PDB file of C-alpha atoms in Angstrom:
ATOM      1  CA  MET A   1      49.729  42.589  -5.178  1.00  0.00           C
ATOM      2  CA  THR A   2      47.974  41.622  -8.405  1.00  0.00           C
ATOM      3  CA  ARG A   3      48.187  37.891  -7.616  1.00  0.00           C
ATOM      4  CA  ARG A   4      46.616  38.412  -4.170  1.00  0.00           C
ATOM      5  CA  LYS A   5      43.613  40.154  -5.749  1.00  0.00           C
ATOM      6  CA  ARG A   6      43.022  37.323  -8.261  1.00  0.00           C
ATOM      7  CA  LYS A   7      42.742  34.599  -5.606  1.00  0.00           C
ATOM      8  CA  PRO A   8      39.432  35.799  -4.071  1.00  0.00           C
ATOM      9  CA  LYS A   9      38.050  36.259  -7.591  1.00  0.00           C
ATOM     10  CA  ARG A  10      38.866  32.655  -8.530  1.00  0.00           C
ATOM     11  CA  LEU A  11      37.366  31.438  -5.271  1.00  0.00           C
ATOM     12  CA  GLY A  12      34.165  33.303  -6.062  1.00  0.00           C
ATOM     13  CA  ILE A  13      33.958  31.650  -9.480  1.00  0.00           C
ATOM     14  CA  VAL A  14      34.461  28.200  -7.945  1.00  0.00           C
ATOM     15  CA  LEU A  15      31.757  28.872  -5.361  1.00  0.00           C
ATOM     16  CA  LEU A  16      29.398  30.073  -8.088  1.00  0.00           C
ATOM     17  CA  ILE A  17      29.984  26.893 -10.133  1.00  0.00           C
ATOM     18  CA  LEU A  18      29.382  24.747  -7.055  1.00  0.00           C
ATOM     19  CA  LEU A  19      26.181  26.660  -6.311  1.00  0.00           C
ATOM     20  CA  LEU A  20      24.947  26.115  -9.868  1.00  0.00           C
ATOM     21  CA  LEU A  21      25.757  22.411  -9.684  1.00  0.00           C
ATOM     22  CA  VAL A  22      23.889  22.033  -6.398  1.00  0.00           C
ATOM     23  CA  ALA A  23      20.926  23.979  -7.755  1.00  0.00           C
ATOM     24  CA  GLY A  24      20.891  21.830 -10.903  1.00  0.00           C
ATOM     25  CA  ALA A  25      20.993  18.632  -8.889  1.00  0.00           C
ATOM     26  CA  ALA A  26      18.208  19.880  -6.615  1.00  0.00           C
ATOM     27  CA  TRP A  27      16.068  20.809  -9.620  1.00  0.00           C
ATOM     28  CA  GLY A  28      16.702  17.414 -11.206  1.00  0.00           C
ATOM     29  CA  TRP A  29      15.750  15.667  -7.975  1.00  0.00           C
ATOM     30  CA  PHE A  30      12.623  17.816  -7.661  1.00  0.00           C
ATOM     31  CA  ARG A  31      11.562  17.003 -11.220  1.00  0.00           C
ATOM     32  CA  ALA A  32      12.229  13.299 -10.724  1.00  0.00           C
ATOM     33  CA  THR A  33      10.196  13.123  -7.508  1.00  0.00           C
ATOM     34  CA  ARG A  34       7.190  15.181  -8.614  1.00  0.00           C
ATOM     35  CA  THR A  35       3.965  13.221  -8.734  1.00  0.00           C
ATOM     36  CA  ILE A  36       0.504  13.650 -10.228  1.00  0.00           C
ATOM     37  CA  THR A  37      -2.802  11.889  -9.640  1.00  0.00           C
ATOM     38  CA  ARG A  38      -4.062  10.192 -12.797  1.00  0.00           C
ATOM     39  CA  ASP A  39      -7.044   8.129 -13.854  1.00  0.00           C
ATOM     40  CA  ILE A  40      -5.578   5.038 -15.516  1.00  0.00           C
ATOM     41  CA  THR A  41      -6.851   1.698 -16.753  1.00  0.00           C
ATOM     42  CA  LEU A  42      -4.990  -1.525 -16.034  1.00  0.00           C
ATOM     43  CA  TYR A  43      -5.652  -4.695 -18.030  1.00  0.00           C
ATOM     44  CA  TYR A  44      -5.802  -8.094 -16.388  1.00  0.00           C
ATOM     45  CA  THR A  45      -7.393 -11.352 -17.563  1.00  0.00           C
ATOM     46  CA  ASP A  46     -10.451 -13.325 -16.535  1.00  0.00           C
ATOM     47  CA  ALA A  47     -10.025 -16.356 -14.259  1.00  0.00           C
ATOM     48  CA  GLN A  48      -9.624 -18.661 -17.281  1.00  0.00           C
ATOM     49  CA  ALA A  49      -6.995 -16.377 -18.901  1.00  0.00           C
ATOM     50  CA  MET A  50      -9.024 -16.001 -22.092  1.00  0.00           C
ATOM     51  CA  TYR A  51      -9.830 -12.287 -22.313  1.00  0.00           C
ATOM     52  CA  LEU A  52      -8.524  -8.913 -21.211  1.00  0.00           C
ATOM     53  CA  VAL A  53     -10.501  -7.175 -18.448  1.00  0.00           C
ATOM     54  CA  PRO A  54     -10.054  -3.388 -17.985  1.00  0.00           C
ATOM     55  CA  VAL A  55     -10.017  -2.037 -14.430  1.00  0.00           C
ATOM     56  CA  SER A  56      -9.824   1.732 -13.940  1.00  0.00           C
ATOM     57  CA  GLU A  57      -8.530   3.465 -10.855  1.00  0.00           C
ATOM     58  CA  GLU A  58      -6.967   6.675  -9.600  1.00  0.00           C
ATOM     59  CA  ARG A  59      -3.258   6.465  -8.830  1.00  0.00           C
ATOM     60  CA  THR A  60      -0.554   8.867  -7.761  1.00  0.00           C
ATOM     61  CA  LEU A  61       2.253   8.472 -10.299  1.00  0.00           C
ATOM     62  CA  PRO A  62       5.525  10.241 -11.126  1.00  0.00           C
ATOM     63  CA  LYS A  63       5.156  13.068 -13.613  1.00  0.00           C
ATOM     64  CA  ASP A  64       8.037  11.520 -15.516  1.00  0.00           C
ATOM     65  CA  GLN A  65       6.286   9.446 -18.179  1.00  0.00           C
ATOM     66  CA  ALA A  66       8.816   6.607 -18.268  1.00  0.00           C
ATOM     67  CA  LYS A  67       8.734   6.209 -14.480  1.00  0.00           C
ATOM     68  CA  ALA A  68       4.935   6.344 -14.465  1.00  0.00           C
ATOM     69  CA  LEU A  69       4.683   3.680 -17.154  1.00  0.00           C
ATOM     70  CA  ALA A  70       7.179   1.420 -15.382  1.00  0.00           C
ATOM     71  CA  GLN A  71       5.139   1.707 -12.197  1.00  0.00           C
ATOM     72  CA  ILE A  72       1.799   0.775 -13.750  1.00  0.00           C
ATOM     73  CA  LEU A  73       3.349  -2.092 -15.724  1.00  0.00           C
ATOM     74  CA  ASP A  74       4.572  -3.540 -12.432  1.00  0.00           C
ATOM     75  CA  ALA A  75       0.954  -3.402 -11.217  1.00  0.00           C
ATOM     76  CA  LEU A  76      -0.102  -5.802 -13.992  1.00  0.00           C
ATOM     77  CA  SER A  77       1.372  -8.649 -11.942  1.00  0.00           C
ATOM     78  CA  GLN A  78      -0.876  -7.754  -8.966  1.00  0.00           C
ATOM     79  CA  PRO A  79      -4.480  -8.373 -10.076  1.00  0.00           C
ATOM     80  CA  PRO A  80      -7.585  -7.656  -8.004  1.00  0.00           C
ATOM     81  CA  ALA A  81      -9.487 -10.614  -6.534  1.00  0.00           C
ATOM     82  CA  GLY A  82     -11.242 -12.634  -9.211  1.00  0.00           C
ATOM     83  CA  LEU A  83      -8.815 -11.778 -12.027  1.00  0.00           C
ATOM     84  CA  GLN A  84      -5.403 -13.030 -13.148  1.00  0.00           C
ATOM     85  CA  ALA A  85      -2.150 -11.181 -13.781  1.00  0.00           C
ATOM     86  CA  THR A  86      -1.201 -10.439 -17.380  1.00  0.00           C
ATOM     87  CA  LEU A  87       2.479 -10.105 -16.503  1.00  0.00           C
ATOM     88  CA  PRO A  88       3.719 -13.256 -14.742  1.00  0.00           C
ATOM     89  CA  LYS A  89       5.118 -12.760 -11.274  1.00  0.00           C
ATOM     90  CA  GLY A  90       8.839 -12.156 -11.576  1.00  0.00           C
ATOM     91  CA  THR A  91       8.595 -10.256 -14.880  1.00  0.00           C
ATOM     92  CA  VAL A  92      11.050  -7.355 -15.078  1.00  0.00           C
ATOM     93  CA  ALA A  93       9.608  -4.450 -17.055  1.00  0.00           C
ATOM     94  CA  GLU A  94      11.993  -1.778 -18.315  1.00  0.00           C
ATOM     95  CA  VAL A  95      10.815   1.382 -20.068  1.00  0.00           C
ATOM     96  CA  GLN A  96      13.803   2.327 -22.183  1.00  0.00           C
ATOM     97  CA  ARG A  97      12.433   5.597 -23.541  1.00  0.00           C
ATOM     98  CA  ILE A  98       9.297   7.428 -24.632  1.00  0.00           C
ATOM     99  CA  SER A  99       9.549   9.595 -27.728  1.00  0.00           C
ATOM    100  CA  ASN A 100       6.966  10.960 -30.177  1.00  0.00           C
ATOM    101  CA  ALA A 101       4.162   9.130 -28.340  1.00  0.00           C
ATOM    102  CA  GLN A 102       5.978   5.799 -28.728  1.00  0.00           C
ATOM    103  CA  ALA A 103       7.143   3.816 -25.704  1.00  0.00           C
ATOM    104  CA  ASN A 104      10.009   1.341 -25.999  1.00  0.00           C
ATOM    105  CA  VAL A 105       9.413  -1.401 -23.460  1.00  0.00           C
ATOM    106  CA  SER A 106      11.489  -4.476 -22.646  1.00  0.00           C
ATOM    107  CA  LEU A 107      10.028  -7.387 -20.680  1.00  0.00           C
ATOM    108  CA  GLN A 108      12.252 -10.035 -19.142  1.00  0.00           C
ATOM    109  CA  LEU A 109       9.944 -13.003 -18.567  1.00  0.00           C
ATOM    110  CA  PRO A 110      10.550 -15.651 -15.885  1.00  0.00           C
ATOM    111  CA  ALA A 111       9.473 -18.423 -18.301  1.00  0.00           C
ATOM    112  CA  SER A 112       8.311 -18.911 -21.871  1.00  0.00           C
ATOM    113  CA  MET A 113       4.628 -18.387 -22.660  1.00  0.00           C
ATOM    114  CA  GLY A 114       2.154 -19.876 -25.112  1.00  0.00           C
ATOM    115  CA  SER A 115       0.460 -17.980 -27.924  1.00  0.00           C
ATOM    116  CA  GLY A 116      -2.554 -16.997 -25.808  1.00  0.00           C
ATOM    117  CA  GLY A 117      -0.414 -15.775 -22.938  1.00  0.00           C
ATOM    118  CA  GLU A 118       1.814 -13.687 -25.202  1.00  0.00           C
ATOM    119  CA  ARG A 119      -1.199 -12.133 -26.936  1.00  0.00           C
ATOM    120  CA  LEU A 120      -2.781 -11.178 -23.617  1.00  0.00           C
ATOM    121  CA  LEU A 121       0.531  -9.878 -22.287  1.00  0.00           C
ATOM    122  CA  ALA A 122       1.117  -7.676 -25.343  1.00  0.00           C
ATOM    123  CA  GLY A 123      -2.456  -6.385 -25.308  1.00  0.00           C
ATOM    124  CA  ALA A 124      -2.312  -5.565 -21.611  1.00  0.00           C
ATOM    125  CA  VAL A 125       0.971  -3.660 -21.950  1.00  0.00           C
ATOM    126  CA  VAL A 126      -0.150  -1.630 -24.971  1.00  0.00           C
ATOM    127  CA  LYS A 127      -3.624  -0.787 -23.675  1.00  0.00           C
ATOM    128  CA  THR A 128      -2.375   0.025 -20.179  1.00  0.00           C
ATOM    129  CA  ALA A 129       0.339   2.299 -21.595  1.00  0.00           C
ATOM    130  CA  ALA A 130      -2.220   4.105 -23.765  1.00  0.00           C
ATOM    131  CA  SER A 131      -4.315   4.893 -20.688  1.00  0.00           C
ATOM    132  CA  LEU A 132      -1.648   7.424 -19.650  1.00  0.00           C
ATOM    133  CA  GLY A 133      -2.965   9.565 -22.502  1.00  0.00           C
ATOM    134  CA  THR A 134       0.395  10.486 -24.031  1.00  0.00           C
ATOM    135  CA  ILE A 135       1.355   7.109 -25.553  1.00  0.00           C
ATOM    136  CA  ARG A 136      -0.148   5.919 -28.839  1.00  0.00           C
ATOM    137  CA  GLU A 137       1.998   2.875 -29.552  1.00  0.00           C
ATOM    138  CA  VAL A 138       4.504   0.530 -27.918  1.00  0.00           C
ATOM    139  CA  ARG A 139       7.564  -1.113 -29.394  1.00  0.00           C
ATOM    140  CA  LEU A 140       7.867  -4.281 -27.360  1.00  0.00           C
ATOM    141  CA  GLN A 141      10.927  -6.452 -26.834  1.00  0.00           C
ATOM    142  CA  LEU A 142      10.868  -9.777 -24.996  1.00  0.00           C
ATOM    143  CA  ARG A 143      13.789 -11.285 -23.106  1.00  0.00           C
ATOM    144  CA  ASP A 144      14.333 -14.753 -21.656  1.00  0.00           C
ATOM    145  CA  PRO A 145      15.062 -15.416 -17.945  1.00  0.00           C
ATOM    146  CA  GLN A 146      18.778 -14.814 -18.573  1.00  0.00           C
ATOM    147  CA  GLY A 147      18.074 -11.400 -20.114  1.00  0.00           C
ATOM    148  CA  ASN A 148      18.799 -12.430 -23.702  1.00  0.00           C
ATOM    149  CA  PRO A 149      16.488 -11.138 -26.462  1.00  0.00           C
ATOM    150  CA  TYR A 150      14.297 -13.753 -28.093  1.00  0.00           C
ATOM    151  CA  GLU A 151      11.845 -13.660 -30.957  1.00  0.00           C
ATOM    152  CA  SER A 152       8.225 -14.417 -30.199  1.00  0.00           C
ATOM    153  CA  GLN A 153       6.794 -17.338 -32.153  1.00  0.00           C
ATOM    154  CA  HIS A 154       3.285 -15.980 -31.764  1.00  0.00           C
ATOM    155  CA  LEU A 155       3.486 -12.179 -32.114  1.00  0.00           C
ATOM    156  CA  ASP A 156       4.830  -9.902 -34.804  1.00  0.00           C
ATOM    157  CA  LEU A 157       6.947  -7.476 -32.795  1.00  0.00           C
ATOM    158  CA  SER A 158       8.844  -6.100 -35.779  1.00  0.00           C
ATOM    159  CA  THR A 159       6.613  -3.011 -35.747  1.00  0.00           C
ATOM    160  CA  PRO A 160       5.083  -1.043 -32.867  1.00  0.00           C
ATOM    161  CA  LEU A 161       1.765  -2.228 -31.446  1.00  0.00           C
ATOM    162  CA  THR A 162      -1.280   0.018 -31.012  1.00  0.00           C
ATOM    163  CA  PRO A 163      -4.266  -0.415 -28.648  1.00  0.00           C
ATOM    164  CA  THR A 164      -6.634  -1.198 -31.553  1.00  0.00           C
ATOM    165  CA  ASP A 165      -4.542  -3.862 -33.290  1.00  0.00           C
ATOM    166  CA  PRO A 166      -6.896  -6.776 -34.098  1.00  0.00           C
ATOM    167  CA  GLY A 167      -4.444  -9.299 -32.695  1.00  0.00           C
ATOM    168  CA  ILE A 168      -4.822  -7.948 -29.168  1.00  0.00           C
ATOM    169  CA  GLU A 169      -8.591  -7.426 -29.071  1.00  0.00           C
ATOM    170  CA  ASN A 170     -11.042  -9.702 -27.255  1.00  0.00           C
ATOM    171  CA  LEU A 171     -12.567 -11.592 -30.195  1.00  0.00           C
ATOM    172  CA  TYR A 172     -15.119 -14.346 -30.626  1.00  0.00           C
ATOM    173  CA  LEU A 173     -15.609 -15.598 -34.173  1.00  0.00           C
ATOM    174  CA  ASP A 174     -18.540 -17.976 -34.574  1.00  0.00           C
ATOM    175  CA  GLY A 175     -17.623 -19.902 -37.698  1.00  0.00           C
ATOM    176  CA  ALA A 176     -17.120 -17.650 -40.710  1.00  0.00           C
ATOM    177  CA  GLY A 177     -16.625 -14.524 -38.649  1.00  0.00           C
ATOM    178  CA  GLU A 178     -17.743 -12.312 -41.499  1.00  0.00           C
ATOM    179  CA  GLY A 179     -19.746  -9.114 -41.479  1.00  0.00           C
ATOM    180  CA  LEU A 180     -19.986  -6.212 -39.070  1.00  0.00           C
ATOM    181  CA  MET A 181     -18.187  -6.690 -35.749  1.00  0.00           C
ATOM    182  CA  VAL A 182     -19.790  -5.198 -32.651  1.00  0.00           C
ATOM    183  CA  THR A 183     -18.612  -4.916 -29.047  1.00  0.00           C
ATOM    184  CA  LEU A 184     -20.708  -6.511 -26.309  1.00  0.00           C
ATOM    185  CA  TYR A 185     -20.142  -6.216 -22.577  1.00  0.00           C
ATOM    186  CA  TYR A 186     -20.667  -9.541 -20.811  1.00  0.00           C
ATOM    187  CA  ALA A 187     -19.729 -10.435 -17.231  1.00  0.00           C
ATOM    188  CA  THR A 188     -17.183 -12.663 -15.552  1.00  0.00           C
ATOM    189  CA  PRO A 189     -18.857 -15.770 -14.039  1.00  0.00           C
ATOM    190  CA  ASP A 190     -18.716 -14.299 -10.518  1.00  0.00           C
ATOM    191  CA  GLY A 191     -20.494 -11.178 -11.774  1.00  0.00           C
ATOM    192  CA  ARG A 192     -17.812  -8.809 -10.496  1.00  0.00           C
ATOM    193  CA  PHE A 193     -16.414  -7.462 -13.775  1.00  0.00           C
ATOM    194  CA  LEU A 194     -17.624  -6.599 -17.276  1.00  0.00           C
ATOM    195  CA  VAL A 195     -15.621  -7.909 -20.229  1.00  0.00           C
ATOM    196  CA  PRO A 196     -15.703  -6.276 -23.697  1.00  0.00           C
ATOM    197  CA  LEU A 197     -16.012  -8.892 -26.435  1.00  0.00           C
ATOM    198  CA  ARG A 198     -16.075  -8.250 -30.174  1.00  0.00           C
ATOM    199  CA  ARG A 199     -18.168 -10.658 -32.228  1.00  0.00           C
ATOM    200  CA  PRO A 200     -19.901 -10.562 -35.621  1.00  0.00           C
ATOM    201  CA  LEU A 201     -23.561  -9.640 -35.958  1.00  0.00           C
ATOM    202  CA  PRO A 202     -25.891 -12.355 -37.251  1.00  0.00           C
ATOM    203  CA  PRO A 203     -26.958 -11.693 -40.873  1.00  0.00           C
ATOM    204  CA  ALA A 204     -30.523 -10.879 -39.755  1.00  0.00           C
ATOM    205  CA  TYR A 205     -29.300  -7.779 -37.910  1.00  0.00           C
ATOM    206  CA  ARG A 206     -26.690  -6.408 -40.295  1.00  0.00           C
ATOM    207  CA  SER A 207     -29.085  -3.712 -41.451  1.00  0.00           C
ATOM    208  CA  GLN A 208     -30.017  -2.954 -37.813  1.00  0.00           C
ATOM    209  CA  PRO A 209     -26.716  -3.240 -35.941  1.00  0.00           C
ATOM    210  CA  LEU A 210     -27.831  -1.300 -32.867  1.00  0.00           C
ATOM    211  CA  GLU A 211     -30.833  -3.530 -32.264  1.00  0.00           C
ATOM    212  CA  GLY A 212     -28.645  -6.524 -33.115  1.00  0.00           C
ATOM    213  CA  SER A 213     -26.187  -5.578 -30.367  1.00  0.00           C
ATOM    214  CA  PHE A 214     -29.075  -5.262 -27.919  1.00  0.00           C
ATOM    215  CA  GLN A 215     -30.368  -8.712 -28.842  1.00  0.00           C
ATOM    216  CA  LEU A 216     -26.910 -10.321 -28.577  1.00  0.00           C
ATOM    217  CA  LEU A 217     -26.431  -8.744 -25.149  1.00  0.00           C
ATOM    218  CA  MET A 218     -29.842 -10.017 -24.017  1.00  0.00           C
ATOM    219  CA  ALA A 219     -29.045 -13.528 -25.260  1.00  0.00           C
ATOM    220  CA  GLY A 220     -25.884 -13.663 -23.169  1.00  0.00           C
ATOM    221  CA  PRO A 221     -22.486 -14.974 -24.262  1.00  0.00           C
ATOM    222  CA  PRO A 222     -22.209 -17.925 -26.660  1.00  0.00           C
ATOM    223  CA  VAL A 223     -22.732 -21.331 -25.049  1.00  0.00           C
ATOM    224  CA  GLU A 224     -19.149 -22.243 -25.978  1.00  0.00           C
ATOM    225  CA  LEU A 225     -18.012 -19.637 -23.449  1.00  0.00           C
ATOM    226  CA  ASN A 226     -19.948 -21.054 -20.497  1.00  0.00           C
ATOM    227  CA  GLY A 227     -17.744 -20.896 -17.427  1.00  0.00           C
ATOM    228  CA  ILE A 228     -15.636 -18.147 -19.005  1.00  0.00           C
ATOM    229  CA  LEU A 229     -18.227 -15.396 -19.432  1.00  0.00           C
ATOM    230  CA  GLY A 230     -21.719 -14.951 -18.057  1.00  0.00           C
ATOM    231  CA  PRO A 231     -24.724 -12.709 -18.806  1.00  0.00           C
ATOM    232  CA  SER A 232     -24.529  -9.086 -17.721  1.00  0.00           C
ATOM    233  CA  VAL A 233     -28.256  -8.307 -18.100  1.00  0.00           C
ATOM    234  CA  PRO A 234     -31.355 -10.350 -17.116  1.00  0.00           C
ATOM    235  CA  ALA A 235     -32.597 -12.896 -19.663  1.00  0.00           C
ATOM    236  CA  ASP A 236     -36.156 -11.602 -19.406  1.00  0.00           C
ATOM    237  CA  PRO A 237     -38.268 -11.852 -22.607  1.00  0.00           C
ATOM    238  CA  GLY A 238     -40.275  -8.895 -21.333  1.00  0.00           C
ATOM    239  CA  ILE A 239     -37.289  -6.553 -21.826  1.00  0.00           C
ATOM    240  CA  GLY A 240     -37.705  -5.117 -25.326  1.00  0.00           C
ATOM    241  CA  TRP A 241     -36.072  -2.844 -27.861  1.00  0.00           C
ATOM    242  CA  GLY A 242     -37.660   0.618 -28.033  1.00  0.00           C
ATOM    243  CA  GLY A 243     -35.722   2.136 -30.937  1.00  0.00           C
ATOM    244  CA  VAL A 244     -33.660   5.321 -31.107  1.00  0.00           C
ATOM    245  CA  GLU A 245     -34.783   8.923 -30.710  1.00  0.00           C
ATOM    246  CA  ASP A 246     -32.540  12.012 -30.646  1.00  0.00           C
ATOM    247  CA  GLY A 247     -29.413   9.951 -29.995  1.00  0.00           C
ATOM    248  CA  ILE A 248     -31.033   8.016 -27.143  1.00  0.00           C
ATOM    249  CA  ALA A 249     -31.346   4.234 -27.349  1.00  0.00           C
ATOM    250  CA  ARG A 250     -34.569   3.238 -25.614  1.00  0.00           C
ATOM    251  CA  ILE A 251     -35.156  -0.025 -23.764  1.00  0.00           C
ATOM    252  CA  LEU A 252     -38.640  -1.135 -22.686  1.00  0.00           C
ATOM    253  CA  TRP A 253     -38.681  -2.507 -19.140  1.00  0.00           C
ATOM    254  CA  PRO A 254     -41.366  -4.937 -17.917  1.00  0.00           C
ATOM    255  CA  PRO A 255     -43.941  -3.424 -15.527  1.00  0.00           C
ATOM    256  CA  ASP A 256     -43.508  -6.226 -12.962  1.00  0.00           C
ATOM    257  CA  ARG A 257     -39.717  -6.062 -12.828  1.00  0.00           C
ATOM    258  CA  PRO A 258     -37.740  -3.879 -10.367  1.00  0.00           C
ATOM    259  CA  ALA A 259     -35.563  -1.132 -11.834  1.00  0.00           C
ATOM    260  CA  PRO A 260     -32.115  -2.395 -12.915  1.00  0.00           C
ATOM    261  CA  ASN A 261     -29.122  -1.999 -10.670  1.00  0.00           C
ATOM    262  CA  GLU A 262     -26.039   0.011 -11.660  1.00  0.00           C
ATOM    263  CA  HIS A 263     -24.226  -3.017 -13.063  1.00  0.00           C
ATOM    264  CA  VAL A 264     -27.014  -3.884 -15.527  1.00  0.00           C
ATOM    265  CA  LEU A 265     -27.442  -0.257 -16.589  1.00  0.00           C
ATOM    266  CA  ARG A 266     -23.675   0.003 -17.165  1.00  0.00           C
ATOM    267  CA  ALA A 267     -23.688  -3.064 -19.444  1.00  0.00           C
ATOM    268  CA  PHE A 268     -26.529  -1.634 -21.545  1.00  0.00           C
ATOM    269  CA  ALA A 269     -24.905   1.806 -21.751  1.00  0.00           C
ATOM    270  CA  LEU A 270     -21.446   0.530 -22.674  1.00  0.00           C
ATOM    271  CA  THR A 271     -22.785  -1.803 -25.368  1.00  0.00           C
ATOM    272  CA  LEU A 272     -25.167   0.626 -27.047  1.00  0.00           C
ATOM    273  CA  THR A 273     -23.070   3.804 -26.866  1.00  0.00           C
ATOM    274  CA  GLU A 274     -20.333   2.030 -28.835  1.00  0.00           C
ATOM    275  CA  PHE A 275     -22.226   3.308 -31.892  1.00  0.00           C
ATOM    276  CA  ASP A 276     -21.626   6.806 -33.261  1.00  0.00           C
ATOM    277  CA  GLY A 277     -24.501   9.129 -32.530  1.00  0.00           C
ATOM    278  CA  ILE A 278     -25.775   7.192 -29.502  1.00  0.00           C
ATOM    279  CA  ARG A 279     -25.074   9.348 -26.481  1.00  0.00           C
ATOM    280  CA  GLN A 280     -27.349   7.774 -23.902  1.00  0.00           C
ATOM    281  CA  VAL A 281     -29.605   4.829 -23.021  1.00  0.00           C
ATOM    282  CA  SER A 282     -32.997   5.223 -21.415  1.00  0.00           C
ATOM    283  CA  LEU A 283     -35.072   2.518 -19.742  1.00  0.00           C
ATOM    284  CA  THR A 284     -38.815   3.123 -19.616  1.00  0.00           C
ATOM    285  CA  GLN A 285     -41.496   1.261 -17.697  1.00  0.00           C
ATOM    286  CA  GLN A 286     -45.083   1.854 -18.870  1.00  0.00           C
ATOM    287  CA  GLY A 287     -44.003   5.060 -20.571  1.00  0.00           C
ATOM    288  CA  GLN A 288     -42.067   6.446 -17.597  1.00  0.00           C
ATOM    289  CA  GLU A 289     -38.279   6.645 -17.537  1.00  0.00           C
ATOM    290  CA  ILE A 290     -36.915   4.627 -14.610  1.00  0.00           C
ATOM    291  CA  ALA A 291     -33.189   4.776 -15.410  1.00  0.00           C
ATOM    292  CA  SER A 292     -30.811   6.401 -17.894  1.00  0.00           C
ATOM    293  CA  SER A 293     -27.085   6.571 -18.478  1.00  0.00           C
ATOM    294  CA  ALA A 294     -24.571   8.235 -20.748  1.00  0.00           C
ATOM    295  CA  ARG A 295     -21.471   6.223 -21.566  1.00  0.00           C
ATOM    296  CA  PRO A 296     -19.666   5.383 -18.307  1.00  0.00           C
ATOM    297  CA  LYS A 297     -16.112   6.682 -17.987  1.00  0.00           C
ATOM    298  CA  ALA A 298     -14.871   3.245 -16.912  1.00  0.00           C
ATOM    299  CA  VAL A 299     -15.839  -0.331 -17.718  1.00  0.00           C
ATOM    300  CA  ASN A 300     -14.823  -1.525 -14.234  1.00  0.00           C
ATOM    301  CA  THR A 301     -13.446   0.269 -11.196  1.00  0.00           C
ATOM    302  CA  ALA A 302     -10.967  -1.124  -8.708  1.00  0.00           C
ATOM    303  CA  ASN A 303     -12.803   0.139  -5.628  1.00  0.00           C
ATOM    304  CA  GLY A 304     -16.366  -0.106  -6.893  1.00  0.00           C
ATOM    305  CA  ALA A 305     -19.102  -2.343  -5.492  1.00  0.00           C
ATOM    306  CA  PRO A 306     -19.159  -5.934  -6.730  1.00  0.00           C
ATOM    307  CA  ALA A 307     -21.335  -6.396  -9.773  1.00  0.00           C
ATOM    308  CA  ALA A 308     -24.730  -8.011  -9.273  1.00  0.00           C
ATOM    309  CA  ARG A 309     -25.235 -11.723  -9.801  1.00  0.00           C
ATOM    310  CA  LEU A 310     -28.039 -12.340 -12.267  1.00  0.00           C
ATOM    311  CA  SER A 311     -30.617 -14.930 -11.345  1.00  0.00           C
ATOM    312  CA  GLU A 312     -31.442 -17.568 -13.922  1.00  0.00           C
ATOM    313  CA  SER A 313     -35.112 -16.823 -13.259  1.00  0.00           C
ATOM    314  CA  PRO A 314     -36.169 -13.593 -15.024  1.00  0.00           C
ATOM    315  CA  ALA A 315     -38.838 -12.954 -12.406  1.00  0.00           C
ATOM    316  CA  THR A 316     -36.306 -12.789  -9.571  1.00  0.00           C
ATOM    317  CA  GLU A 317     -34.631  -9.523  -8.721  1.00  0.00           C
ATOM    318  CA  SER A 318     -30.851  -9.399  -9.018  1.00  0.00           C
ATOM    319  CA  VAL A 319     -29.040  -9.217  -5.716  1.00  0.00           C
ATOM    320  CA  TYR A 320     -25.509  -8.219  -4.734  1.00  0.00           C
ATOM    321  CA  PRO A 321     -23.250 -11.028  -3.582  1.00  0.00           C
ATOM    322  CA  ALA A 322     -21.652 -10.973  -0.171  1.00  0.00           C
ATOM    323  CA  ARG A 323     -18.413  -9.021  -0.051  1.00  0.00           C
TER     324      ARG A 323
END
């Protein structure tokens, strides 16, 4: 009689265990398949594969950080029109783990790369990962086409990389490369994207770095970069520096020139709000404000309008290219 009573009890325990296992599996599946919409920034290169170009967009990604990172790294091999991939087609990206804001990433490359390609690849991975907001550094490992680890001849991967490491910034050093470095926002030759470029201020402007940045932006990129970068603002001598007041950088706009389009205003705002204390730019025409902008949230957007082409003639209004 006692044995007969124990059998239903054991069956109940087994059923309870099975129920818990099923519930656990369902919860694990639910957690693994949850998604969230995020604003992220992907890094590609210009058409000449010289500099990194940030492109921001909204994407629906897994809430799981490792899965989300793996997904956006895959996107680095699918650039928008006018840009190049930073991860060669056929690259296998594996996110091994994310812990204490550090991501461990392994890249199996389809072929070896030169020093410039490896630098751009590393910069794109680190900066793209950081755009998730929870990753501060990346420990990167490279593998050959057979999956074997190999040591880079061009990068120091013995320590984690951060988004601000000098070796992965867009730099232009004109000769000595000494003094204060500032960030300018020039354009790709087709005018579609803005490219951040760090370069040293000329000695004449080292005591006035904000005005110096304005003048460098107005002058356009160095002649050595013709065909790689183009001007992002009109080369009009009538556009002048108006100084700073209450955290607003003021730009004097010629009376006979139409108000700037969004692309030009964005280039001014990004360049000048790089400085602490500058919260906005304001363009005035004969004492009246015609345009103003705080720092834009994104340098470029994936679904935004094409940037304006700038005419070589300062008297001609900028126009949008055909889509």
